[in-house]
Coordinates of C-alpha atoms in Angstrom, one line a residue:
Chain A
M52 CA -61.8 69.0 -8.3
K53 CA -61.4 66.7 -5.5
P54 CA -57.4 65.0 -5.4
V55 CA -57.3 61.6 -6.7
L56 CA -54.8 61.0 -3.6
S57 CA -54.1 63.1 -0.6
M58 CA -52.1 62.3 2.2
R59 CA -51.3 64.7 5.4
N60 CA -48.6 64.1 7.8
I61 CA -48.2 60.1 7.4
C62 CA -45.3 58.2 9.3
K63 CA -44.1 55.1 9.3
S64 CA -42.2 53.6 11.7
Y65 CA -40.6 50.6 12.1
F66 CA -39.7 49.6 15.6
T67 CA -36.3 47.5 15.9
G68 CA -34.9 45.9 18.8
T69 CA -32.8 48.7 19.4
G70 CA -35.3 51.2 18.5
E71 CA -38.3 52.9 16.4
L72 CA -36.9 53.9 12.7
K73 CA -38.6 56.4 11.6
V74 CA -38.7 55.9 6.9
L75 CA -41.2 58.8 6.7
K76 CA -41.9 61.9 8.4
N77 CA -45.1 64.1 8.5
V78 CA -45.5 63.2 4.4
N79 CA -47.9 65.1 1.9
L80 CA -48.7 64.5 -1.1
I81 CA -52.0 65.0 -3.1
V82 CA -52.1 64.2 -6.8
E83 CA -54.8 65.6 -8.5
K84 CA -56.4 63.7 -11.6
G85 CA -54.2 63.0 -14.8
D86 CA -51.4 64.2 -12.9
F87 CA -47.8 62.3 -13.6
L88 CA -45.4 62.5 -10.9
S89 CA -42.4 60.9 -10.0
I90 CA -41.0 60.8 -7.1
L91 CA -36.8 60.7 -6.9
G92 CA -34.7 59.7 -4.5
P93 CA -31.8 57.4 -3.5
S94 CA -31.9 54.3 -2.1
G95 CA -32.8 54.4 1.1
S96 CA -35.0 57.5 1.3
G97 CA -37.5 55.5 2.2
K98 CA -40.2 56.0 -1.3
T99 CA -39.8 52.4 -1.2
T100 CA -42.3 52.3 1.9
L101 CA -44.2 55.5 0.0
M102 CA -44.4 53.8 -2.9
N103 CA -45.8 50.8 -0.3
I104 CA -48.3 53.5 1.7
I105 CA -49.7 55.0 -1.8
G106 CA -50.2 51.4 -3.4
C107 CA -52.0 49.8 -0.3
L108 CA -49.8 47.1 0.7
D109 CA -48.9 48.7 3.8
T110 CA -50.3 51.1 6.5
P111 CA -48.6 54.6 8.2
T112 CA -48.2 54.3 11.5
S113 CA -50.4 57.8 11.4
G114 CA -51.3 59.9 9.4
E115 CA -54.0 60.1 7.2
Y116 CA -55.0 59.0 3.4
I117 CA -57.4 59.4 1.1
L118 CA -57.6 57.7 -2.2
S119 CA -60.5 58.1 -4.2
G120 CA -62.3 59.8 -1.6
R121 CA -61.6 57.0 0.4
N122 CA -60.1 56.9 4.0
I123 CA -57.4 53.9 3.9
L124 CA -56.2 53.7 7.7
D125 CA -60.4 52.5 8.8
M126 CA -60.2 49.5 5.6
D127 CA -59.7 45.8 6.3
E128 CA -57.2 43.0 4.9
F129 CA -60.6 42.4 2.8
E130 CA -61.4 46.0 1.8
L131 CA -57.4 46.8 1.4
A132 CA -57.3 43.8 -1.7
S133 CA -60.6 45.3 -3.2
V134 CA -58.4 49.0 -3.2
R135 CA -55.9 47.4 -5.2
N136 CA -57.4 45.5 -7.1
R137 CA -59.7 48.4 -8.9
E138 CA -57.6 51.9 -7.5
I139 CA -54.1 51.4 -7.5
G140 CA -52.4 49.7 -10.5
F141 CA -49.1 48.2 -9.6
I142 CA -46.3 48.5 -12.5
F143 CA -42.6 46.6 -10.8
Q144 CA -39.0 47.0 -11.9
N145 CA -38.6 43.4 -12.9
F146 CA -42.3 43.0 -14.4
C147 CA -43.6 40.5 -12.1
L148 CA -45.1 38.4 -14.7
L149 CA -46.0 34.8 -14.3
P150 CA -43.6 32.7 -16.3
R151 CA -46.2 29.3 -16.7
L152 CA -49.3 32.1 -18.6
T153 CA -49.1 34.0 -21.8
A154 CA -49.8 37.5 -22.1
L155 CA -53.3 37.3 -22.4
Q156 CA -53.2 35.7 -19.0
N157 CA -51.2 37.4 -16.9
V158 CA -53.2 40.6 -18.3
E159 CA -56.8 39.1 -17.6
L160 CA -55.4 38.6 -13.5
P161 CA -56.6 41.1 -12.1
L162 CA -59.6 41.5 -13.5
I163 CA -60.1 37.2 -12.2
Y164 CA -59.6 39.0 -9.0
S165 CA -63.0 41.6 -10.0
S166 CA -64.8 38.6 -10.7
M167 CA -66.0 39.3 -14.4
P168 CA -66.9 37.1 -16.5
F169 CA -64.5 35.1 -19.0
S170 CA -65.4 36.3 -22.3
E171 CA -65.6 39.7 -20.8
R172 CA -62.1 39.8 -19.5
K173 CA -60.9 38.3 -22.1
R174 CA -62.0 40.7 -24.5
K175 CA -60.7 44.1 -22.3
A176 CA -57.0 42.4 -22.2
M177 CA -57.0 42.6 -25.0
E178 CA -58.2 45.6 -25.9
I179 CA -55.3 46.7 -24.0
L180 CA -52.7 45.0 -25.1
E181 CA -53.3 46.4 -28.3
R182 CA -52.9 49.8 -26.9
V183 CA -49.7 49.1 -25.9
G184 CA -48.4 47.5 -28.8
L185 CA -48.0 44.0 -28.2
G186 CA -51.4 43.1 -29.8
D187 CA -49.5 40.4 -32.1
K188 CA -48.2 38.9 -28.5
M189 CA -50.4 38.1 -27.0
N190 CA -50.2 34.5 -26.7
S191 CA -46.2 34.2 -26.1
L192 CA -45.1 33.2 -22.8
P193 CA -43.0 36.0 -20.8
N194 CA -40.1 34.3 -21.4
Q195 CA -40.6 34.3 -25.4
L196 CA -40.9 38.4 -25.4
S197 CA -38.3 41.2 -24.3
G198 CA -37.3 43.1 -21.5
G199 CA -39.6 45.8 -23.0
Q200 CA -42.2 44.3 -24.3
Q201 CA -42.7 41.9 -20.9
Q202 CA -42.5 45.2 -19.6
R203 CA -45.8 46.4 -21.7
V204 CA -47.2 43.5 -20.7
A205 CA -46.8 44.9 -16.6
I206 CA -48.2 48.2 -17.8
A207 CA -51.8 46.2 -19.6
R208 CA -51.7 44.7 -16.6
A209 CA -51.2 47.9 -14.7
M210 CA -54.6 49.6 -16.3
V211 CA -56.8 46.6 -16.8
T212 CA -59.0 47.9 -14.5
N213 CA -58.9 51.3 -15.4
P214 CA -57.6 51.9 -11.8
S215 CA -57.4 55.5 -10.5
I216 CA -53.2 55.5 -10.4
L217 CA -50.7 53.9 -12.4
L218 CA -48.6 52.9 -9.1
A219 CA -45.1 52.4 -10.8
D220 CA -41.7 51.5 -9.0
E221 CA -38.4 51.8 -10.9
P222 CA -40.5 50.6 -14.5
T223 CA -37.5 51.2 -16.3
G224 CA -34.7 49.9 -13.7
A225 CA -34.2 46.4 -15.4
L226 CA -34.3 48.1 -19.2
D227 CA -31.3 49.4 -21.3
Q228 CA -31.6 53.3 -21.9
R229 CA -33.1 52.9 -24.9
T230 CA -36.1 51.0 -24.0
G231 CA -36.5 52.5 -20.7
N232 CA -37.3 55.8 -22.7
Q233 CA -39.5 54.1 -25.1
I234 CA -41.3 52.9 -22.0
V235 CA -41.2 56.0 -20.3
S236 CA -42.6 57.4 -23.5
L237 CA -45.6 55.0 -23.5
F238 CA -46.3 56.1 -19.7
E239 CA -46.8 59.9 -21.3
E240 CA -48.8 58.7 -23.4
L241 CA -50.7 57.2 -21.6
N242 CA -50.6 60.2 -19.2
R243 CA -51.9 62.7 -22.4
D244 CA -55.4 60.2 -22.6
G245 CA -56.2 61.2 -19.4
I246 CA -54.2 58.6 -16.8
T247 CA -53.2 59.1 -13.5
I248 CA -49.5 58.2 -12.9
V249 CA -47.0 57.9 -9.6
M250 CA -43.3 57.0 -10.6
I251 CA -41.1 56.1 -8.3
T252 CA -37.3 56.9 -9.2
H253 CA -34.2 57.6 -8.8
D254 CA -33.0 58.1 -12.0
R255 CA -33.6 62.3 -12.1
N256 CA -32.7 61.1 -16.4
I257 CA -35.9 59.7 -15.6
A258 CA -37.8 62.0 -13.5
V259 CA -37.6 65.1 -14.9
R260 CA -39.9 63.3 -18.5
A261 CA -43.6 63.6 -15.5
R262 CA -44.7 66.5 -15.1
R263 CA -43.8 67.4 -11.4
I264 CA -41.4 65.7 -9.1
V265 CA -41.4 65.6 -5.0
H266 CA -37.9 64.9 -4.2
I267 CA -37.9 62.3 -1.3
L268 CA -35.0 62.1 1.3
D269 CA -34.4 60.5 4.3
G270 CA -37.9 60.6 4.7
I271 CA -39.3 64.1 4.1
V272 CA -40.5 65.1 1.2
S273 CA -38.3 68.3 1.0
E274 CA -38.9 69.7 -2.2
Q275 CA -42.3 69.6 -5.2
E276 CA -40.6 71.1 -8.4
L277 CA -43.3 72.2 -11.0
K278 CA -42.0 71.2 -13.9
P279 CA -43.1 74.1 -17.3
F280 CA -45.9 71.8 -19.6
V281 CA -47.6 72.4 -22.2
S282 CA -51.0 70.8 -21.5
Chain B
M287 CA -62.7 32.8 -9.4
F288 CA -63.2 29.1 -7.9
L289 CA -63.2 27.8 -11.4
E290 CA -60.0 29.8 -12.0
S291 CA -58.0 28.4 -8.7
I292 CA -59.2 25.0 -9.7
R293 CA -57.2 26.1 -13.1
M294 CA -54.0 27.2 -11.9
S295 CA -54.4 24.1 -9.1
W296 CA -54.0 21.9 -12.1
M297 CA -51.3 23.9 -14.1
N298 CA -49.0 23.5 -11.1
I299 CA -49.7 19.9 -10.1
T300 CA -48.5 18.8 -14.1
K301 CA -45.9 21.3 -14.6
N302 CA -43.9 19.5 -12.1
K303 CA -45.5 16.1 -12.9
L304 CA -42.4 14.2 -11.1
R305 CA -42.7 16.3 -7.7
S306 CA -46.6 15.8 -7.7
F307 CA -46.8 12.0 -8.2
L308 CA -44.1 11.7 -5.8
T309 CA -46.3 13.5 -3.4
M310 CA -49.7 11.6 -4.2
L311 CA -47.7 8.5 -3.5
G312 CA -47.9 8.3 0.0
I313 CA -52.3 8.6 -1.1
V314 CA -51.5 6.2 -3.8
I315 CA -50.0 3.9 -1.8
G316 CA -52.3 4.6 1.7
V317 CA -55.4 4.4 -0.1
A318 CA -54.8 1.5 -2.2
S319 CA -53.7 -0.2 0.9
I320 CA -56.6 0.3 2.5
I321 CA -59.0 -0.9 -0.3
A322 CA -57.1 -4.1 -0.9
L323 CA -56.8 -5.3 2.2
I324 CA -60.8 -3.4 3.5
T325 CA -61.4 -5.8 0.4
L326 CA -59.8 -8.7 1.0
V327 CA -60.5 -9.6 4.1
R328 CA -64.1 -8.7 3.5
G329 CA -63.6 -11.4 0.8
A330 CA -62.1 -14.0 3.3
T331 CA -64.7 -13.5 5.3
D332 CA -67.5 -14.1 2.8
N333 CA -66.1 -16.8 1.3
I334 CA -65.6 -18.7 5.1
S335 CA -69.2 -18.0 5.6
A336 CA -70.6 -19.1 3.1
E337 CA -68.3 -22.7 3.5
V338 CA -69.6 -22.4 7.0
T339 CA -73.0 -21.9 6.4
K340 CA -73.8 -24.6 3.6
L341 CA -72.4 -26.7 6.5
G342 CA -75.2 -25.7 8.3
G343 CA -76.8 -22.0 9.5
N344 CA -79.2 -23.2 10.9
K345 CA -78.0 -26.7 12.7
I346 CA -77.2 -27.2 16.9
F347 CA -75.1 -29.4 17.2
I348 CA -75.7 -31.2 20.1
N349 CA -72.6 -33.7 21.3
I350 CA -73.4 -36.3 24.0
I351 CA -70.9 -37.4 27.3
G352 CA -73.0 -38.7 28.8
T353 CA -72.6 -40.0 32.9
P354 CA -72.3 -43.4 33.8
L355 CA -75.8 -44.4 34.0
K356 CA -76.9 -42.6 30.6
Q357 CA -74.2 -42.8 28.1
G358 CA -75.8 -41.5 24.9
L359 CA -79.3 -40.2 24.1
S360 CA -82.3 -42.2 23.7
R361 CA -84.7 -42.9 21.4
D362 CA -87.5 -41.8 22.9
D363 CA -84.7 -38.6 24.2
A364 CA -84.7 -37.7 20.5
E365 CA -87.7 -37.8 19.9
A366 CA -89.2 -35.4 22.4
I367 CA -85.6 -33.0 20.7
K368 CA -87.9 -33.1 17.2
A369 CA -91.2 -32.4 19.2
V370 CA -89.7 -29.3 20.4
G371 CA -91.1 -26.1 18.3
N372 CA -89.1 -24.9 15.6
V373 CA -86.7 -28.0 15.0
G374 CA -87.7 -28.8 11.3
G375 CA -85.8 -32.4 11.7
I376 CA -83.0 -34.2 13.5
S377 CA -80.5 -35.9 12.7
P378 CA -78.7 -38.4 15.2
T379 CA -75.8 -40.1 15.0
I380 CA -75.1 -43.5 16.3
S381 CA -70.9 -44.5 16.3
G382 CA -68.6 -47.4 15.8
K383 CA -65.9 -48.7 14.9
T384 CA -65.6 -52.1 13.5
A385 CA -64.6 -54.6 10.4
I386 CA -65.7 -54.5 7.5
V387 CA -65.1 -57.3 4.5
Y388 CA -65.8 -57.0 0.5
K389 CA -64.8 -60.4 -1.0
D390 CA -61.6 -61.4 0.2
N391 CA -61.0 -57.6 1.1
V392 CA -61.3 -56.8 4.8
I393 CA -60.7 -52.6 6.1
E394 CA -60.2 -53.1 10.6
N395 CA -61.5 -50.4 12.4
V396 CA -64.1 -49.3 10.0
S397 CA -66.2 -45.5 11.5
I398 CA -70.1 -46.4 10.9
Q399 CA -72.7 -44.2 11.3
G400 CA -75.6 -44.7 11.6
K401 CA -77.4 -41.3 10.5
N402 CA -81.3 -40.3 9.4
E403 CA -82.8 -39.0 5.8
V404 CA -82.5 -36.1 7.3
Y405 CA -78.7 -35.8 7.2
F406 CA -78.4 -36.2 3.2
K407 CA -81.7 -33.6 3.2
A408 CA -79.4 -30.9 4.3
D409 CA -76.8 -30.9 1.4
P410 CA -77.9 -32.3 -1.4
E411 CA -73.8 -32.2 -2.5
L412 CA -73.1 -35.1 -0.5
I413 CA -74.2 -38.1 -2.5
R414 CA -72.1 -38.8 -5.4
S415 CA -73.5 -41.3 -6.9
G416 CA -76.8 -44.1 -6.5
R417 CA -79.2 -42.7 -3.6
A418 CA -79.3 -41.9 0.0
I419 CA -81.0 -43.6 2.7
N420 CA -84.0 -42.3 3.2
M421 CA -87.1 -42.6 5.2
L422 CA -88.3 -46.1 4.2
D423 CA -84.9 -47.5 5.2
L424 CA -85.2 -46.8 8.5
E425 CA -88.8 -47.5 9.3
H426 CA -87.4 -51.1 7.4
E427 CA -84.4 -51.2 9.1
S428 CA -82.9 -51.9 6.0
R429 CA -79.6 -53.4 5.4
V430 CA -78.5 -50.9 3.0
A431 CA -75.3 -48.2 3.2
V432 CA -73.2 -45.6 1.7
I433 CA -69.7 -45.7 2.0
G434 CA -66.8 -42.9 1.4
S435 CA -64.9 -42.4 -1.3
N436 CA -61.4 -43.2 0.7
L437 CA -63.5 -46.7 0.9
V438 CA -65.1 -47.1 -3.2
N439 CA -61.2 -46.3 -4.3
D440 CA -60.2 -49.0 -1.8
L441 CA -62.6 -51.9 -2.2
F442 CA -63.7 -51.7 -5.4
F443 CA -61.2 -50.3 -7.8
G444 CA -62.4 -49.2 -11.0
K445 CA -66.2 -51.2 -10.4
N446 CA -69.3 -49.9 -9.4
P447 CA -70.0 -50.3 -5.4
I448 CA -73.6 -49.7 -6.1
G449 CA -75.4 -53.1 -5.6
E450 CA -72.5 -54.9 -4.7
K451 CA -72.6 -56.6 -1.0
I452 CA -70.2 -55.8 2.0
L453 CA -70.4 -57.4 5.8
I454 CA -70.1 -54.7 8.0
N455 CA -70.0 -56.7 11.8
G456 CA -70.9 -60.2 10.0
I457 CA -74.3 -58.7 8.5
T458 CA -75.0 -58.6 5.1
Y459 CA -75.3 -55.0 3.8
T460 CA -76.4 -53.9 0.1
I461 CA -74.6 -51.2 -1.2
V462 CA -76.9 -48.4 -2.9
G463 CA -74.7 -44.8 -2.9
T464 CA -71.4 -43.3 -2.5
L465 CA -70.9 -40.3 -0.5
E466 CA -68.5 -37.1 -2.8
A467 CA -64.9 -36.4 -1.0
S468 CA -65.2 -34.5 2.1
R469 CA -64.6 -30.4 0.9
R470 CA -62.1 -28.1 2.5
F471 CA -64.1 -26.9 5.4
S472 CA -66.1 -29.7 6.4
M473 CA -65.8 -31.0 10.2
G474 CA -65.0 -34.5 9.6
S475 CA -64.2 -35.8 6.9
T476 CA -66.8 -38.5 5.7
N477 CA -64.3 -39.9 3.4
D478 CA -63.8 -43.1 5.7
V479 CA -66.6 -43.7 6.9
V480 CA -69.9 -46.0 6.6
I481 CA -73.2 -44.5 7.0
I482 CA -76.2 -47.0 7.4
P483 CA -79.9 -46.0 8.8
Y484 CA -79.5 -44.9 12.3
T485 CA -82.9 -47.8 13.2
T486 CA -80.3 -50.1 11.5
A487 CA -77.5 -49.3 13.5
L488 CA -79.7 -49.4 16.5
Q489 CA -80.6 -53.1 16.1
S490 CA -77.5 -54.4 14.9
L491 CA -74.3 -52.4 15.7
G492 CA -75.1 -53.1 19.5
V493 CA -74.9 -49.6 20.4
K494 CA -78.0 -48.9 22.0
N495 CA -77.4 -44.9 22.7
I496 CA -77.0 -42.1 20.4
S497 CA -74.0 -39.4 20.7
S498 CA -74.4 -37.2 18.7
L499 CA -77.3 -35.2 17.3
D500 CA -77.5 -32.0 14.8
V501 CA -81.1 -29.8 15.0
Y502 CA -82.5 -28.5 12.2
L503 CA -83.5 -24.7 12.9
E504 CA -86.9 -23.8 11.0
D505 CA -86.0 -20.2 11.9
T506 CA -82.5 -19.1 13.2
N507 CA -83.9 -15.9 14.2
L508 CA -85.4 -18.4 17.7
A509 CA -82.1 -20.3 18.0
D510 CA -81.6 -19.2 21.6
E511 CA -84.9 -19.9 22.8
T512 CA -85.2 -23.2 20.5
V513 CA -81.3 -24.1 22.2
E514 CA -82.9 -23.4 25.9
K515 CA -86.0 -25.0 25.2
I516 CA -83.6 -28.7 23.9
K517 CA -81.2 -27.8 27.3
G518 CA -84.4 -28.5 28.9
I519 CA -85.3 -31.9 28.1
L520 CA -81.3 -32.8 27.6
N521 CA -80.6 -31.6 31.5
R522 CA -84.2 -33.8 32.6
A523 CA -82.4 -36.4 30.4
F524 CA -78.9 -36.5 32.5
N525 CA -80.9 -35.9 35.3
Y526 CA -79.4 -32.2 35.7
K527 CA -75.5 -34.0 35.7
E528 CA -73.5 -31.1 34.8
D529 CA -70.8 -31.2 31.6
S530 CA -73.1 -34.7 30.8
Y531 CA -73.6 -32.8 27.1
T532 CA -72.2 -29.9 25.1
I533 CA -74.6 -28.1 23.1
F534 CA -74.1 -25.1 19.8
N535 CA -75.7 -23.0 17.9
M536 CA -73.7 -22.7 14.4
G537 CA -75.4 -19.4 14.2
D538 CA -73.7 -17.8 17.0
I539 CA -70.1 -19.3 15.2
I540 CA -71.1 -17.6 12.3
E541 CA -72.2 -14.8 13.8
S542 CA -68.7 -14.4 16.3
F543 CA -66.5 -15.5 13.5
Q544 CA -67.9 -12.5 11.6
S545 CA -67.7 -10.0 14.1
I546 CA -64.8 -10.8 14.5
M547 CA -63.4 -10.4 10.7
S548 CA -64.5 -7.2 10.6
M549 CA -62.4 -6.1 13.6
M550 CA -59.6 -7.2 11.9
S551 CA -60.8 -5.4 8.8
L552 CA -61.1 -2.4 10.8
L553 CA -58.2 -2.7 12.5
L554 CA -55.9 -3.6 9.3
A555 CA -57.8 -0.6 7.7
G556 CA -57.1 1.9 10.7
I557 CA -52.7 0.1 10.0
A558 CA -53.3 1.2 6.5
A559 CA -54.6 4.6 7.3
I560 CA -51.4 5.2 9.3
S561 CA -49.7 5.4 5.9
L562 CA -52.4 7.9 4.8
I563 CA -51.7 10.2 7.6
V564 CA -47.6 9.6 6.6
G565 CA -49.4 10.9 2.7
G566 CA -50.7 13.7 3.9
I567 CA -47.9 15.4 5.5
G568 CA -45.9 14.5 2.3
I569 CA -48.2 16.8 0.9
M570 CA -48.0 19.3 2.8
N571 CA -44.0 19.3 3.0
M572 CA -44.7 19.9 -0.7
M573 CA -47.6 22.3 -0.2
L574 CA -45.4 24.3 2.1
V575 CA -41.9 24.4 -0.3
T576 CA -44.4 25.5 -2.9
I577 CA -45.4 28.7 -0.8
T578 CA -41.7 29.0 -0.8
E579 CA -41.1 28.5 -4.1
R580 CA -44.4 30.8 -5.3
T581 CA -43.7 33.8 -2.5
M582 CA -43.4 36.2 -5.8
E583 CA -46.6 35.2 -7.2
I584 CA -48.5 35.5 -3.7
G585 CA -47.6 38.7 -3.3
L586 CA -48.3 39.5 -6.7
R587 CA -51.4 38.3 -6.5
K588 CA -52.1 40.4 -3.0
A589 CA -51.0 43.2 -5.0
L590 CA -53.3 43.1 -7.9
G591 CA -56.4 42.6 -5.5
A592 CA -56.6 39.0 -5.0
T593 CA -57.6 38.6 -0.9
P594 CA -56.1 36.3 2.1
Y595 CA -59.6 33.7 1.1
T596 CA -58.8 33.7 -2.3
I597 CA -55.1 32.6 -2.1
C598 CA -55.9 30.1 1.2
L599 CA -58.9 28.4 -1.2
Q600 CA -56.0 28.4 -4.2
F601 CA -53.7 26.4 -2.3
L602 CA -56.6 24.4 -0.4
I603 CA -57.6 23.0 -4.5
E604 CA -54.4 22.3 -5.0
S605 CA -53.5 20.0 -1.4
I606 CA -57.2 18.4 -2.5
F607 CA -56.4 17.8 -5.9
L608 CA -53.3 16.3 -5.3
S609 CA -54.9 14.2 -2.4
V610 CA -57.8 13.1 -4.4
I611 CA -55.8 11.9 -7.1
G612 CA -53.5 9.8 -5.1
G613 CA -57.3 8.9 -3.6
L614 CA -58.5 8.2 -7.1
F615 CA -55.2 5.9 -8.6
G616 CA -54.9 4.0 -5.1
L617 CA -58.3 2.9 -5.5
L618 CA -57.3 1.9 -9.5
F619 CA -54.0 0.3 -8.1
G620 CA -56.0 -1.1 -4.8
A621 CA -58.5 -2.8 -6.7
L622 CA -55.7 -4.9 -8.6
L623 CA -54.1 -5.4 -6.1
A624 CA -57.1 -7.4 -4.3
Y625 CA -58.7 -9.5 -7.3
V626 CA -55.4 -10.3 -7.9
L627 CA -54.4 -11.4 -4.3
A628 CA -57.7 -12.8 -5.0
A629 CA -57.2 -15.0 -8.1
F630 CA -53.7 -16.1 -5.5
I631 CA -55.4 -17.0 -2.9
G632 CA -58.3 -18.7 -4.2
I633 CA -61.6 -16.2 -3.1
E634 CA -63.8 -13.9 -4.8
I635 CA -64.2 -10.4 -3.8
S636 CA -66.7 -8.2 -4.4
I637 CA -65.4 -4.2 -4.1
L638 CA -68.5 -2.3 -2.4
F639 CA -69.1 0.7 -3.3
S640 CA -68.7 2.2 0.0
T641 CA -65.3 1.0 0.6
N642 CA -63.9 3.1 -2.1
A643 CA -66.2 5.9 -1.1
L644 CA -64.8 5.8 2.3
A645 CA -60.8 5.4 1.2
M646 CA -61.5 8.8 -1.2
G647 CA -63.4 10.6 1.5
F648 CA -60.8 10.0 4.1
S649 CA -57.7 10.7 1.3
A650 CA -59.5 14.5 0.1
A651 CA -59.7 15.0 4.2
V652 CA -56.6 14.4 4.2
G653 CA -55.7 16.7 1.6
I654 CA -58.0 19.8 3.4
I655 CA -56.1 19.0 6.8
F656 CA -52.8 18.7 5.5
G657 CA -53.1 22.0 3.1
Y658 CA -54.4 23.8 5.3
M659 CA -52.0 25.5 7.4
P660 CA -49.6 26.0 3.7
A661 CA -52.9 27.7 2.5
K662 CA -52.9 29.4 5.6
K663 CA -49.4 30.9 5.7
A664 CA -50.2 31.5 2.2
S665 CA -52.7 33.9 3.0
C666 CA -51.1 34.9 5.8
L667 CA -47.5 36.7 3.5
N668 CA -47.6 40.0 3.6
P669 CA -47.2 41.5 0.3
I670 CA -44.3 43.4 0.7
D671 CA -42.1 40.8 1.6
A672 CA -43.3 38.5 -1.5
L673 CA -42.6 40.7 -3.5
R674 CA -39.4 41.8 -1.7
S675 CA -38.3 38.6 -1.9
L676 CA -38.0 38.5 -5.1

């Protein structure tokens, strides 16, 4: 089976006044369908840049990136927007919920951009919110929800378009340990249902919960550590 | 998608009510002043035009200066002008000044004017009481007079002057009618004059010349040709001497007056449009602030699949909303202002659909023009930078 995501020799450089700053150096990465991958690295290691490239928010300087069989480097801005909408589900450290929209409206947001009809959109968003355990909080505003609940809304929003990959950037970073654990448990549960997850973190305790860990240091994906797991 | 953008824009506008209101204020003032100014100037123009037209939009005024040999028009000259095609009627004036006597009262230096029935027919509101001078009076050179309102007060205070006899230049005349007090815009007050049949005047005033002549046209469209023909007659009558008469067409005056006023209203609207531009800059400023405030939102929307086009549309709709809502309020205030001022000045106005459409079109255009730059800026935001800005 073809991998969902395949990166070969991805390099990313920033050109500053003083010269070239290589952030990613020949990164090779393959994510199969149903995988749960942690990208573990300290700050400044290039993991955010890697996540931006995986999420099609940024383009690599060189290399090859195939996502769901499509070459990302050939795409224009409009195609990239569509890929972000359909293939990637973003989960951010600080949730990034729109404060004036209810939980339900926040979850509906990506579906607006895929031009789904209103009633279907609403039904689907409600379904997903039920699934992350917020069936009773649909009409709450983000500031009426706890951090854990907000992150669940964000996860529901990421999942609502049935993306190929859930891409989580430090999903527990703004949460206390207990709530963070609950969120990772939710990830494990979703992964058992077949959802592919890529999680970026600097916290080893969180990273080990994934099926696979990729270490990144100074722009080099240095080792891949396979975790023994029971399928 | 479009509906969603409208809904989002509306939410953002209503969230910052005070800020939105202040932003709109520029547009409100701009549109209100355009509406009020255009409406008032148009109203004033219509009112004055109507007054002038009442005075005779179909009239040609001929004023005789004369030559040393011939001081005025003869009755034959007048008849020749009357015979010109398109002339519906003429109203000659023979003027003189003399004393009038009623019983023991003498008033010196009263303006006596010889006129004909056409003069009265042209304006049925001229007579207050009694009757006008008619064709029989002219044929018989009757000694009848119609007197101005001031003279009625001076000579016949508390009495009915109709049927009373006065002496003009030593000859007895019977008063058959009185004149209405002159209206505001009329040229030359008739409050202090005595009007007698012009045929009688030629006989008894000792004046043999017609000093001015009003010509009434049948078709005002042919006014220019008719004026040329009359000029021919006058030139022959005064032996082609320059400056022996003046002739002017009332229609021309009304026309040039109206064109001056419409230019004036355009000028005023242009000045008001400047405030609309200032309002537009206000909108642009607010939109730029909004975009800075909502950088995270823009980044997030882009990450969730919004295209630059969608982002641009959302912010453009927001600025168009602001300017159009401002425009609607402006319309309301402008109309109100126009009515209040019109009532104050005392003119009648009507607010035209075209004026409203113009103002609304202008404000929508302002929204698009001044909203485009901020919207474009938002759509070009790099989602990574936008998300990092949090």
